[in-house]
Amino acid sequence: MIKSIHHLIVPQREAEFDALRRFLASIGLSPGENWAGAHNRGAKFEAPAAGVEVGFGEGFPEVSLVMESDAVDELCGLFEHNGARILSPPADQPWGARMFIALAPGGLRMAAFQYLKPPAGRNALEGGLRASGRRFGIVVARFNQFITERLLAGALDALRRTGASEADIELVRVPGSFELPLAARLLAQSGRCHAIICLGCLLRGETAHYDVIVQEVTRGIGQSAQETGIPHAFGVLTCDTLEQAVDRAGLKMGNKGFEAALAAVEMSDLATRMAEAR
Ligand code: DLZ
């Protein structure tokens, strides 16, 4: 009978609403339903799992929202990068977890934790956000460079924050998004990279046969990943207008280059763990 559950937060001011909305998108929650009426606005975000916890007694963090993470130290860095104030840095807790507390933009107090040992029955194979010792290729399109340079800055920032060293990042530039799949495939075939990040910006207004090009670039990147076995992250903006692209390249809707790089780090770690689990 119950279809879903969500926690409702109603900031006092619209600026706080916007700040919190941007922040929740920037830490990797998937944007869900959103609306704007004459007297109100709303935005939902989706997490892989949600529930309600009822607590009594001591030891609970004084927060409105709690998140479980698989890489709590890296998540703390991501919070800071996106404007949260860390009230209490990651520390091991007596209940077998590592936790931090932060004040997110918009005034939301949040805690995030990671179990030091996964609870029984929850031993899913997942990649962590650890980039150190891994090599990454970034292929970036020059077309719409105003946007793609911002995606590149976001991707480099994410790689550095998760521990990649400068010498382990190989940068390849191509004329436009149409050239991304081939360059990504050549890089994957070189054997030099654990994961590849593809960055571009396709704007409907500027691009003849826009839908066909989008489909071709998406298919080409996916096919290169599947056929080479090297994870490829898709950081190609496909927008109707330049304004939408700007919002996704470091403004209102986060930075898709940063998010793509995090996906590449996670997938490279997952690939290693899956190979070890065999
Ligand atoms: C030609 C073209 C056009 C019209 N629009 C875009 C775009 O919005 N985004 C992008 O990344 N590239 C565009 N290009 C360039 C093509 O991707 C490609 O580089 C050229 O057609 C040469 O093959």
PDB file of C-alpha atoms and ligand atoms in Angstrom:
ATOM      1  CA  MET A   1       0.000   0.000   0.000  1.00  0.00           C
ATOM      2  CA  ILE A   2       2.862   2.401   0.695  1.00  0.00           C
ATOM      3  CA  LYS A   3       4.715   3.253  -2.512  1.00  0.00           C
ATOM      4  CA  SER A   4       7.611   5.374  -1.303  1.00  0.00           C
ATOM      5  CA  ILE A   5       8.812   7.441   1.581  1.00  0.00           C
ATOM      6  CA  HIS A   6      10.559  10.805   1.633  1.00  0.00           C
ATOM      7  CA  HIS A   7      11.772  13.332   4.135  1.00  0.00           C
ATOM      8  CA  LEU A   8      10.243  16.805   3.676  1.00  0.00           C
ATOM      9  CA  ILE A   9      12.410  19.892   4.189  1.00  0.00           C
ATOM     10  CA  VAL A  10      10.840  23.348   3.777  1.00  0.00           C
ATOM     11  CA  PRO A  11      13.463  26.124   4.120  1.00  0.00           C
ATOM     12  CA  GLN A  12      12.202  29.573   5.165  1.00  0.00           C
ATOM     13  CA  ARG A  13      13.723  31.447   2.217  1.00  0.00           C
ATOM     14  CA  GLU A  14      13.825  30.713  -1.491  1.00  0.00           C
ATOM     15  CA  ALA A  15      17.615  31.294  -1.583  1.00  0.00           C
ATOM     16  CA  GLU A  16      17.997  28.520   1.022  1.00  0.00           C
ATOM     17  CA  PHE A  17      15.763  26.253  -1.068  1.00  0.00           C
ATOM     18  CA  ASP A  18      17.924  26.889  -4.148  1.00  0.00           C
ATOM     19  CA  ALA A  19      21.173  26.386  -2.224  1.00  0.00           C
ATOM     20  CA  LEU A  20      19.987  23.112  -0.709  1.00  0.00           C
ATOM     21  CA  ARG A  21      18.660  21.863  -4.010  1.00  0.00           C
ATOM     22  CA  ARG A  22      21.986  22.575  -5.734  1.00  0.00           C
ATOM     23  CA  PHE A  23      23.894  20.927  -2.907  1.00  0.00           C
ATOM     24  CA  LEU A  24      21.799  17.726  -2.922  1.00  0.00           C
ATOM     25  CA  ALA A  25      22.329  17.397  -6.681  1.00  0.00           C
ATOM     26  CA  SER A  26      26.057  18.042  -6.318  1.00  0.00           C
ATOM     27  CA  ILE A  27      26.605  15.190  -3.846  1.00  0.00           C
ATOM     28  CA  GLY A  28      25.205  12.673  -6.313  1.00  0.00           C
ATOM     29  CA  LEU A  29      21.515  12.321  -5.396  1.00  0.00           C
ATOM     30  CA  SER A  30      19.472  11.794  -8.549  1.00  0.00           C
ATOM     31  CA  PRO A  31      17.045  14.605  -9.271  1.00  0.00           C
ATOM     32  CA  GLY A  32      13.453  13.303  -9.292  1.00  0.00           C
ATOM     33  CA  GLU A  33      10.098  15.006  -9.767  1.00  0.00           C
ATOM     34  CA  ASN A  34      10.156  18.812  -9.431  1.00  0.00           C
ATOM     35  CA  TRP A  35       7.614  21.564  -9.917  1.00  0.00           C
ATOM     36  CA  ALA A  36       7.070  25.299  -9.712  1.00  0.00           C
ATOM     37  CA  GLY A  37       3.624  26.694  -8.870  1.00  0.00           C
ATOM     38  CA  ALA A  38       2.400  30.223  -8.286  1.00  0.00           C
ATOM     39  CA  HIS A  39       3.084  30.002  -4.529  1.00  0.00           C
ATOM     40  CA  ASN A  40       5.547  27.201  -4.092  1.00  0.00           C
ATOM     41  CA  ARG A  41       8.350  25.161  -5.641  1.00  0.00           C
ATOM     42  CA  GLY A  42       9.501  21.678  -4.905  1.00  0.00           C
ATOM     43  CA  ALA A  43      12.263  19.294  -5.891  1.00  0.00           C
ATOM     44  CA  LYS A  44      12.596  15.650  -5.001  1.00  0.00           C
ATOM     45  CA  PHE A  45      15.821  13.695  -4.963  1.00  0.00           C
ATOM     46  CA  GLU A  46      16.145   9.975  -5.062  1.00  0.00           C
ATOM     47  CA  ALA A  47      18.530   7.758  -3.162  1.00  0.00           C
ATOM     48  CA  PRO A  48      19.125   4.067  -3.907  1.00  0.00           C
ATOM     49  CA  ALA A  49      17.300   3.211  -0.657  1.00  0.00           C
ATOM     50  CA  ALA A  50      15.332   5.170   1.910  1.00  0.00           C
ATOM     51  CA  GLY A  51      13.588   4.405   5.181  1.00  0.00           C
ATOM     52  CA  VAL A  52      12.655   5.724   8.587  1.00  0.00           C
ATOM     53  CA  GLU A  53      14.680   5.238  11.737  1.00  0.00           C
ATOM     54  CA  VAL A  54      13.204   5.719  15.201  1.00  0.00           C
ATOM     55  CA  GLY A  55      15.802   6.251  17.924  1.00  0.00           C
ATOM     56  CA  PHE A  56      15.741   6.585  21.692  1.00  0.00           C
ATOM     57  CA  GLY A  57      18.523   7.255  24.179  1.00  0.00           C
ATOM     58  CA  GLU A  58      22.054   8.540  23.721  1.00  0.00           C
ATOM     59  CA  GLY A  59      24.498   8.672  20.853  1.00  0.00           C
ATOM     60  CA  PHE A  60      22.285   9.843  17.993  1.00  0.00           C
ATOM     61  CA  PRO A  61      23.570  12.751  15.891  1.00  0.00           C
ATOM     62  CA  GLU A  62      21.463  15.925  16.153  1.00  0.00           C
ATOM     63  CA  VAL A  63      20.617  16.143  12.474  1.00  0.00           C
ATOM     64  CA  SER A  64      17.591  16.120  10.195  1.00  0.00           C
ATOM     65  CA  LEU A  65      18.975  13.740   7.604  1.00  0.00           C
ATOM     66  CA  VAL A  66      21.281  10.741   7.814  1.00  0.00           C
ATOM     67  CA  MET A  67      23.010   9.104   4.865  1.00  0.00           C
ATOM     68  CA  GLU A  68      24.893   5.863   4.656  1.00  0.00           C
ATOM     69  CA  SER A  69      27.934   5.950   2.362  1.00  0.00           C
ATOM     70  CA  ASP A  70      30.481   3.445   1.120  1.00  0.00           C
ATOM     71  CA  ALA A  71      33.295   6.008   1.203  1.00  0.00           C
ATOM     72  CA  VAL A  72      32.582   8.418   4.028  1.00  0.00           C
ATOM     73  CA  ASP A  73      35.923  10.278   3.979  1.00  0.00           C
ATOM     74  CA  GLU A  74      35.622  11.003   0.266  1.00  0.00           C
ATOM     75  CA  LEU A  75      31.978  12.018   0.732  1.00  0.00           C
ATOM     76  CA  CYS A  76      33.091  14.473   3.408  1.00  0.00           C
ATOM     77  CA  GLY A  77      35.506  16.022   0.860  1.00  0.00           C
ATOM     78  CA  LEU A  78      32.645  16.249  -1.626  1.00  0.00           C
ATOM     79  CA  PHE A  79      30.434  17.969   0.970  1.00  0.00           C
ATOM     80  CA  GLU A  80      33.160  20.544   1.663  1.00  0.00           C
ATOM     81  CA  HIS A  81      33.814  21.092  -2.030  1.00  0.00           C
ATOM     82  CA  ASN A  82      30.136  21.859  -2.549  1.00  0.00           C
ATOM     83  CA  GLY A  83      29.884  24.406   0.235  1.00  0.00           C
ATOM     84  CA  ALA A  84      28.893  22.399   3.334  1.00  0.00           C
ATOM     85  CA  ARG A  85      30.475  23.312   6.682  1.00  0.00           C
ATOM     86  CA  ILE A  86      31.904  20.259   8.408  1.00  0.00           C
ATOM     87  CA  LEU A  87      30.755  20.477  12.038  1.00  0.00           C
ATOM     88  CA  SER A  88      32.364  17.242  13.109  1.00  0.00           C
ATOM     89  CA  PRO A  89      34.918  15.493  10.845  1.00  0.00           C
ATOM     90  CA  PRO A  90      34.817  11.755  10.068  1.00  0.00           C
ATOM     91  CA  ALA A  91      35.506   9.767  13.240  1.00  0.00           C
ATOM     92  CA  ASP A  92      35.016   6.150  14.302  1.00  0.00           C
ATOM     93  CA  GLN A  93      31.914   5.653  16.443  1.00  0.00           C
ATOM     94  CA  PRO A  94      31.392   3.107  19.239  1.00  0.00           C
ATOM     95  CA  TRP A  95      28.569   1.545  17.188  1.00  0.00           C
ATOM     96  CA  GLY A  96      30.942   0.295  14.507  1.00  0.00           C
ATOM     97  CA  ALA A  97      30.730   3.084  11.958  1.00  0.00           C
ATOM     98  CA  ARG A  98      32.689   6.135  10.834  1.00  0.00           C
ATOM     99  CA  MET A  99      30.590   9.307  10.728  1.00  0.00           C
ATOM    100  CA  PHE A 100      30.760  13.039  10.067  1.00  0.00           C
ATOM    101  CA  ILE A 101      28.259  15.832  10.664  1.00  0.00           C
ATOM    102  CA  ALA A 102      27.862  18.796   8.342  1.00  0.00           C
ATOM    103  CA  LEU A 103      25.763  21.892   7.870  1.00  0.00           C
ATOM    104  CA  ALA A 104      24.686  21.889   4.239  1.00  0.00           C
ATOM    105  CA  PRO A 105      23.973  25.084   2.267  1.00  0.00           C
ATOM    106  CA  GLY A 106      20.393  26.085   3.056  1.00  0.00           C
ATOM    107  CA  GLY A 107      20.878  25.264   6.736  1.00  0.00           C
ATOM    108  CA  LEU A 108      20.273  21.498   6.727  1.00  0.00           C
ATOM    109  CA  ARG A 109      22.199  19.551   9.374  1.00  0.00           C
ATOM    110  CA  MET A 110      23.206  16.198   7.989  1.00  0.00           C
ATOM    111  CA  ALA A 111      25.215  13.186   9.106  1.00  0.00           C
ATOM    112  CA  ALA A 112      26.834  10.599   6.885  1.00  0.00           C
ATOM    113  CA  PHE A 113      28.333   7.340   8.034  1.00  0.00           C
ATOM    114  CA  GLN A 114      29.946   4.185   6.746  1.00  0.00           C
ATOM    115  CA  TYR A 115      29.817   0.878   8.586  1.00  0.00           C
ATOM    116  CA  LEU A 116      33.329  -0.268   9.372  1.00  0.00           C
ATOM    117  CA  LYS A 117      32.159  -3.830   8.691  1.00  0.00           C
ATOM    118  CA  PRO A 118      29.116  -4.223   6.448  1.00  0.00           C
ATOM    119  CA  PRO A 119      26.103  -5.526   8.406  1.00  0.00           C
ATOM    120  CA  ALA A 120      25.389  -9.225   7.901  1.00  0.00           C
ATOM    121  CA  GLY A 121      23.644  -9.946   4.637  1.00  0.00           C
ATOM    122  CA  ARG A 122      24.777  -6.715   2.995  1.00  0.00           C
ATOM    123  CA  ASN A 123      27.972  -7.688   1.268  1.00  0.00           C
ATOM    124  CA  ALA A 124      27.215  -6.330  -2.200  1.00  0.00           C
ATOM    125  CA  LEU A 125      30.209  -5.725  -4.430  1.00  0.00           C
ATOM    126  CA  GLU A 126      30.609  -1.973  -4.916  1.00  0.00           C
ATOM    127  CA  GLY A 127      33.376   0.355  -5.997  1.00  0.00           C
ATOM    128  CA  GLY A 128      34.728   2.968  -3.592  1.00  0.00           C
ATOM    129  CA  LEU A 129      35.926   6.476  -4.390  1.00  0.00           C
ATOM    130  CA  ARG A 130      39.652   5.708  -4.235  1.00  0.00           C
ATOM    131  CA  ALA A 131      41.658   6.924  -7.210  1.00  0.00           C
ATOM    132  CA  SER A 132      45.205   6.643  -5.875  1.00  0.00           C
ATOM    133  CA  GLY A 133      47.431   4.300  -7.868  1.00  0.00           C
ATOM    134  CA  ARG A 134      45.000   4.280 -10.815  1.00  0.00           C
ATOM    135  CA  ARG A 135      45.452   5.931 -14.206  1.00  0.00           C
ATOM    136  CA  PHE A 136      42.692   7.929 -15.871  1.00  0.00           C
ATOM    137  CA  GLY A 137      42.201   9.160 -19.411  1.00  0.00           C
ATOM    138  CA  ILE A 138      40.124  12.263 -20.076  1.00  0.00           C
ATOM    139  CA  VAL A 139      38.889  12.930 -23.602  1.00  0.00           C
ATOM    140  CA  VAL A 140      37.485  16.418 -23.988  1.00  0.00           C
ATOM    141  CA  ALA A 141      35.804  18.035 -27.000  1.00  0.00           C
ATOM    142  CA  ARG A 142      36.876  21.551 -28.022  1.00  0.00           C
ATOM    143  CA  PHE A 143      33.481  22.426 -29.530  1.00  0.00           C
ATOM    144  CA  ASN A 144      31.599  24.613 -27.010  1.00  0.00           C
ATOM    145  CA  GLN A 145      34.918  25.036 -25.214  1.00  0.00           C
ATOM    146  CA  PHE A 146      33.467  27.619 -22.865  1.00  0.00           C
ATOM    147  CA  ILE A 147      31.466  24.761 -21.324  1.00  0.00           C
ATOM    148  CA  THR A 148      33.814  21.811 -21.837  1.00  0.00           C
ATOM    149  CA  GLU A 149      36.737  23.563 -20.084  1.00  0.00           C
ATOM    150  CA  ARG A 150      34.501  23.876 -17.018  1.00  0.00           C
ATOM    151  CA  LEU A 151      33.606  20.195 -17.233  1.00  0.00           C
ATOM    152  CA  LEU A 152      37.319  19.430 -17.479  1.00  0.00           C
ATOM    153  CA  ALA A 153      38.095  21.554 -14.403  1.00  0.00           C
ATOM    154  CA  GLY A 154      35.361  19.666 -12.501  1.00  0.00           C
ATOM    155  CA  ALA A 155      36.694  16.269 -13.602  1.00  0.00           C
ATOM    156  CA  LEU A 156      40.281  17.148 -12.614  1.00  0.00           C
ATOM    157  CA  ASP A 157      39.076  18.413  -9.269  1.00  0.00           C
ATOM    158  CA  ALA A 158      37.192  15.143  -8.575  1.00  0.00           C
ATOM    159  CA  LEU A 159      40.217  13.034  -9.553  1.00  0.00           C
ATOM    160  CA  ARG A 160      42.542  15.046  -7.298  1.00  0.00           C
ATOM    161  CA  ARG A 161      40.118  14.939  -4.380  1.00  0.00           C
ATOM    162  CA  THR A 162      39.803  11.169  -4.608  1.00  0.00           C
ATOM    163  CA  GLY A 163      43.590  10.750  -4.599  1.00  0.00           C
ATOM    164  CA  ALA A 164      44.700  10.527  -8.257  1.00  0.00           C
ATOM    165  CA  SER A 165      48.147  11.920  -8.933  1.00  0.00           C
ATOM    166  CA  GLU A 166      48.765  14.429 -11.728  1.00  0.00           C
ATOM    167  CA  ALA A 167      51.127  12.028 -13.533  1.00  0.00           C
ATOM    168  CA  ASP A 168      48.339   9.438 -13.723  1.00  0.00           C
ATOM    169  CA  ILE A 169      45.943  11.655 -15.679  1.00  0.00           C
ATOM    170  CA  GLU A 170      46.239  11.615 -19.472  1.00  0.00           C
ATOM    171  CA  LEU A 171      44.392  14.351 -21.337  1.00  0.00           C
ATOM    172  CA  VAL A 172      43.306  14.036 -24.974  1.00  0.00           C
ATOM    173  CA  ARG A 173      41.541  16.830 -26.881  1.00  0.00           C
ATOM    174  CA  VAL A 174      39.290  16.228 -29.901  1.00  0.00           C
ATOM    175  CA  PRO A 175      37.481  18.685 -32.217  1.00  0.00           C
ATOM    176  CA  GLY A 176      33.891  17.895 -31.155  1.00  0.00           C
ATOM    177  CA  SER A 177      31.725  15.397 -29.317  1.00  0.00           C
ATOM    178  CA  PHE A 178      31.364  13.302 -32.460  1.00  0.00           C
ATOM    179  CA  GLU A 179      35.081  12.415 -32.153  1.00  0.00           C
ATOM    180  CA  LEU A 180      34.858  11.361 -28.492  1.00  0.00           C
ATOM    181  CA  PRO A 181      34.037   7.650 -29.044  1.00  0.00           C
ATOM    182  CA  LEU A 182      37.011   6.928 -31.313  1.00  0.00           C
ATOM    183  CA  ALA A 183      39.535   8.772 -29.153  1.00  0.00           C
ATOM    184  CA  ALA A 184      38.126   7.064 -26.051  1.00  0.00           C
ATOM    185  CA  ARG A 185      38.437   3.670 -27.715  1.00  0.00           C
ATOM    186  CA  LEU A 186      42.053   4.306 -28.804  1.00  0.00           C
ATOM    187  CA  LEU A 187      42.896   5.352 -25.266  1.00  0.00           C
ATOM    188  CA  ALA A 188      41.151   2.288 -23.823  1.00  0.00           C
ATOM    189  CA  GLN A 189      42.986   0.009 -26.244  1.00  0.00           C
ATOM    190  CA  SER A 190      46.352   1.556 -25.304  1.00  0.00           C
ATOM    191  CA  GLY A 191      46.167  -0.284 -21.968  1.00  0.00           C
ATOM    192  CA  ARG A 192      47.349   2.866 -20.172  1.00  0.00           C
ATOM    193  CA  CYS A 193      44.091   3.713 -18.374  1.00  0.00           C
ATOM    194  CA  HIS A 194      41.944   2.092 -15.705  1.00  0.00           C
ATOM    195  CA  ALA A 195      39.000   4.311 -16.696  1.00  0.00           C
ATOM    196  CA  ILE A 196      38.145   6.981 -19.229  1.00  0.00           C
ATOM    197  CA  ILE A 197      36.105  10.148 -18.806  1.00  0.00           C
ATOM    198  CA  CYS A 198      34.431  11.592 -21.913  1.00  0.00           C
ATOM    199  CA  LEU A 199      33.527  15.286 -21.798  1.00  0.00           C
ATOM    200  CA  GLY A 200      31.587  17.254 -24.381  1.00  0.00           C
ATOM    201  CA  CYS A 201      28.637  19.544 -24.880  1.00  0.00           C
ATOM    202  CA  LEU A 202      26.009  19.060 -27.574  1.00  0.00           C
ATOM    203  CA  LEU A 203      23.539  21.919 -27.952  1.00  0.00           C
ATOM    204  CA  ARG A 204      20.321  21.296 -29.826  1.00  0.00           C
ATOM    205  CA  GLY A 205      20.184  24.806 -31.255  1.00  0.00           C
ATOM    206  CA  GLU A 206      23.649  24.580 -32.835  1.00  0.00           C
ATOM    207  CA  THR A 207      23.579  21.027 -34.063  1.00  0.00           C
ATOM    208  CA  ALA A 208      21.990  19.756 -37.236  1.00  0.00           C
ATOM    209  CA  HIS A 209      20.563  16.229 -36.718  1.00  0.00           C
ATOM    210  CA  TYR A 210      21.068  16.773 -32.982  1.00  0.00           C
ATOM    211  CA  ASP A 211      19.188  13.617 -31.904  1.00  0.00           C
ATOM    212  CA  VAL A 212      21.162  11.424 -34.303  1.00  0.00           C
ATOM    213  CA  ILE A 213      24.490  12.868 -33.109  1.00  0.00           C
ATOM    214  CA  VAL A 214      23.517  12.446 -29.448  1.00  0.00           C
ATOM    215  CA  GLN A 215      22.550   8.845 -30.107  1.00  0.00           C
ATOM    216  CA  GLU A 216      25.762   8.155 -32.015  1.00  0.00           C
ATOM    217  CA  VAL A 217      28.034   9.665 -29.360  1.00  0.00           C
ATOM    218  CA  THR A 218      26.196   7.835 -26.554  1.00  0.00           C
ATOM    219  CA  ARG A 219      26.231   4.530 -28.408  1.00  0.00           C
ATOM    220  CA  GLY A 220      29.880   4.918 -29.437  1.00  0.00           C
ATOM    221  CA  ILE A 221      31.075   5.603 -25.898  1.00  0.00           C
ATOM    222  CA  GLY A 222      28.983   2.743 -24.460  1.00  0.00           C
ATOM    223  CA  GLN A 223      30.203   0.362 -27.141  1.00  0.00           C
ATOM    224  CA  SER A 224      33.834   1.284 -26.520  1.00  0.00           C
ATOM    225  CA  ALA A 225      33.376   0.534 -22.806  1.00  0.00           C
ATOM    226  CA  GLN A 226      31.694  -2.799 -23.439  1.00  0.00           C
ATOM    227  CA  GLU A 227      34.112  -3.965 -26.109  1.00  0.00           C
ATOM    228  CA  THR A 228      37.334  -2.921 -24.356  1.00  0.00           C
ATOM    229  CA  GLY A 229      36.202  -3.754 -20.801  1.00  0.00           C
ATOM    230  CA  ILE A 230      37.550  -0.391 -19.584  1.00  0.00           C
ATOM    231  CA  PRO A 231      34.976   1.751 -17.718  1.00  0.00           C
ATOM    232  CA  HIS A 232      34.009   4.913 -19.620  1.00  0.00           C
ATOM    233  CA  ALA A 233      32.171   7.720 -17.833  1.00  0.00           C
ATOM    234  CA  PHE A 234      29.724   9.808 -19.839  1.00  0.00           C
ATOM    235  CA  GLY A 235      30.246  13.501 -19.160  1.00  0.00           C
ATOM    236  CA  VAL A 236      28.627  14.812 -22.322  1.00  0.00           C
ATOM    237  CA  LEU A 237      26.004  17.493 -21.784  1.00  0.00           C
ATOM    238  CA  THR A 238      23.033  17.217 -24.124  1.00  0.00           C
ATOM    239  CA  CYS A 239      21.091  20.441 -23.696  1.00  0.00           C
ATOM    240  CA  ASP A 240      18.554  22.545 -25.538  1.00  0.00           C
ATOM    241  CA  THR A 241      20.191  25.857 -24.622  1.00  0.00           C
ATOM    242  CA  LEU A 242      23.536  27.297 -23.574  1.00  0.00           C
ATOM    243  CA  GLU A 243      21.956  28.409 -20.300  1.00  0.00           C
ATOM    244  CA  GLN A 244      21.078  24.801 -19.406  1.00  0.00           C
ATOM    245  CA  ALA A 245      24.641  23.771 -20.215  1.00  0.00           C
ATOM    246  CA  VAL A 246      26.101  26.541 -18.029  1.00  0.00           C
ATOM    247  CA  ASP A 247      23.934  25.359 -15.119  1.00  0.00           C
ATOM    248  CA  ARG A 248      25.359  21.843 -15.491  1.00  0.00           C
ATOM    249  CA  ALA A 249      28.953  22.966 -15.856  1.00  0.00           C
ATOM    250  CA  GLY A 250      29.434  24.332 -12.364  1.00  0.00           C
ATOM    251  CA  LEU A 251      26.394  26.456 -11.585  1.00  0.00           C
ATOM    252  CA  LYS A 252      22.849  25.531 -10.474  1.00  0.00           C
ATOM    253  CA  MET A 253      22.910  21.840 -11.327  1.00  0.00           C
ATOM    254  CA  GLY A 254      26.430  20.949 -10.203  1.00  0.00           C
ATOM    255  CA  ASN A 255      29.271  20.046 -12.531  1.00  0.00           C
ATOM    256  CA  LYS A 256      28.701  16.997 -14.735  1.00  0.00           C
ATOM    257  CA  GLY A 257      32.445  16.682 -15.340  1.00  0.00           C
ATOM    258  CA  PHE A 258      32.991  16.280 -11.611  1.00  0.00           C
ATOM    259  CA  GLU A 259      30.197  13.687 -11.415  1.00  0.00           C
ATOM    260  CA  ALA A 260      31.495  11.762 -14.443  1.00  0.00           C
ATOM    261  CA  ALA A 261      34.973  11.592 -12.906  1.00  0.00           C
ATOM    262  CA  LEU A 262      33.518  10.216  -9.652  1.00  0.00           C
ATOM    263  CA  ALA A 263      31.697   7.542 -11.673  1.00  0.00           C
ATOM    264  CA  ALA A 264      34.979   6.675 -13.425  1.00  0.00           C
ATOM    265  CA  VAL A 265      36.797   6.350 -10.093  1.00  0.00           C
ATOM    266  CA  GLU A 266      34.035   4.168  -8.637  1.00  0.00           C
ATOM    267  CA  MET A 267      33.855   1.946 -11.723  1.00  0.00           C
ATOM    268  CA  SER A 268      37.625   1.493 -11.890  1.00  0.00           C
ATOM    269  CA  ASP A 269      37.586   0.358  -8.257  1.00  0.00           C
ATOM    270  CA  LEU A 270      34.614  -1.928  -8.921  1.00  0.00           C
ATOM    271  CA  ALA A 271      36.415  -3.489 -11.899  1.00  0.00           C
ATOM    272  CA  THR A 272      39.423  -4.277  -9.669  1.00  0.00           C
ATOM    273  CA  ARG A 273      37.216  -5.740  -6.930  1.00  0.00           C
ATOM    274  CA  MET A 274      35.253  -7.843  -9.397  1.00  0.00           C
ATOM    275  CA  ALA A 275      38.485  -9.221 -10.869  1.00  0.00           C
ATOM    276  CA  GLU A 276      39.763 -10.041  -7.364  1.00  0.00           C
ATOM    277  CA  ALA A 277      36.461 -11.708  -6.406  1.00  0.00           C
ATOM    278  CA  ARG A 278      36.729 -14.231  -9.222  1.00  0.00           C
TER     279      ARG A 278
HETATM  280  C1  DLZ B   1      29.510  20.460 -36.122  1.00  0.00           C
HETATM  281  C2  DLZ B   1      29.107  20.492 -34.702  1.00  0.00           C
HETATM  282  C3  DLZ B   1      27.912  21.130 -34.333  1.00  0.00           C
HETATM  283  C4  DLZ B   1      27.038  21.802 -35.315  1.00  0.00           C
HETATM  284  N1  DLZ B   1      27.513  21.170 -33.055  1.00  0.00           N
HETATM  285  C5  DLZ B   1      28.303  20.596 -32.089  1.00  0.00           C
HETATM  286  C6  DLZ B   1      27.931  20.647 -30.709  1.00  0.00           C
HETATM  287  O1  DLZ B   1      26.919  21.216 -30.292  1.00  0.00           O
HETATM  288  N2  DLZ B   1      28.752  20.040 -29.825  1.00  0.00           N
HETATM  289  C7  DLZ B   1      29.908  19.383 -30.197  1.00  0.00           C
HETATM  290  O2  DLZ B   1      30.610  18.841 -29.328  1.00  0.00           O
HETATM  291  N3  DLZ B   1      30.264  19.333 -31.485  1.00  0.00           N
HETATM  292  C8  DLZ B   1      29.517  19.928 -32.433  1.00  0.00           C
HETATM  293  N4  DLZ B   1      29.883  19.892 -33.745  1.00  0.00           N
HETATM  294  C9  DLZ B   1      31.182  19.262 -34.099  1.00  0.00           C
HETATM  295  C10 DLZ B   1      31.085  17.741 -34.293  1.00  0.00           C
HETATM  296  O3  DLZ B   1      31.025  17.086 -33.043  1.00  0.00           O
HETATM  297  C11 DLZ B   1      32.317  17.226 -35.062  1.00  0.00           C
HETATM  298  O4  DLZ B   1      33.477  17.655 -34.398  1.00  0.00           O
HETATM  299  C12 DLZ B   1      32.377  17.728 -36.490  1.00  0.00           C
HETATM  300  O5  DLZ B   1      31.188  17.423 -37.167  1.00  0.00           O
HETATM  301  C13 DLZ B   1      33.565  17.101 -37.253  1.00  0.00           C
HETATM  302  O6  DLZ B   1      33.402  15.700 -37.353  1.00  0.00           O
END
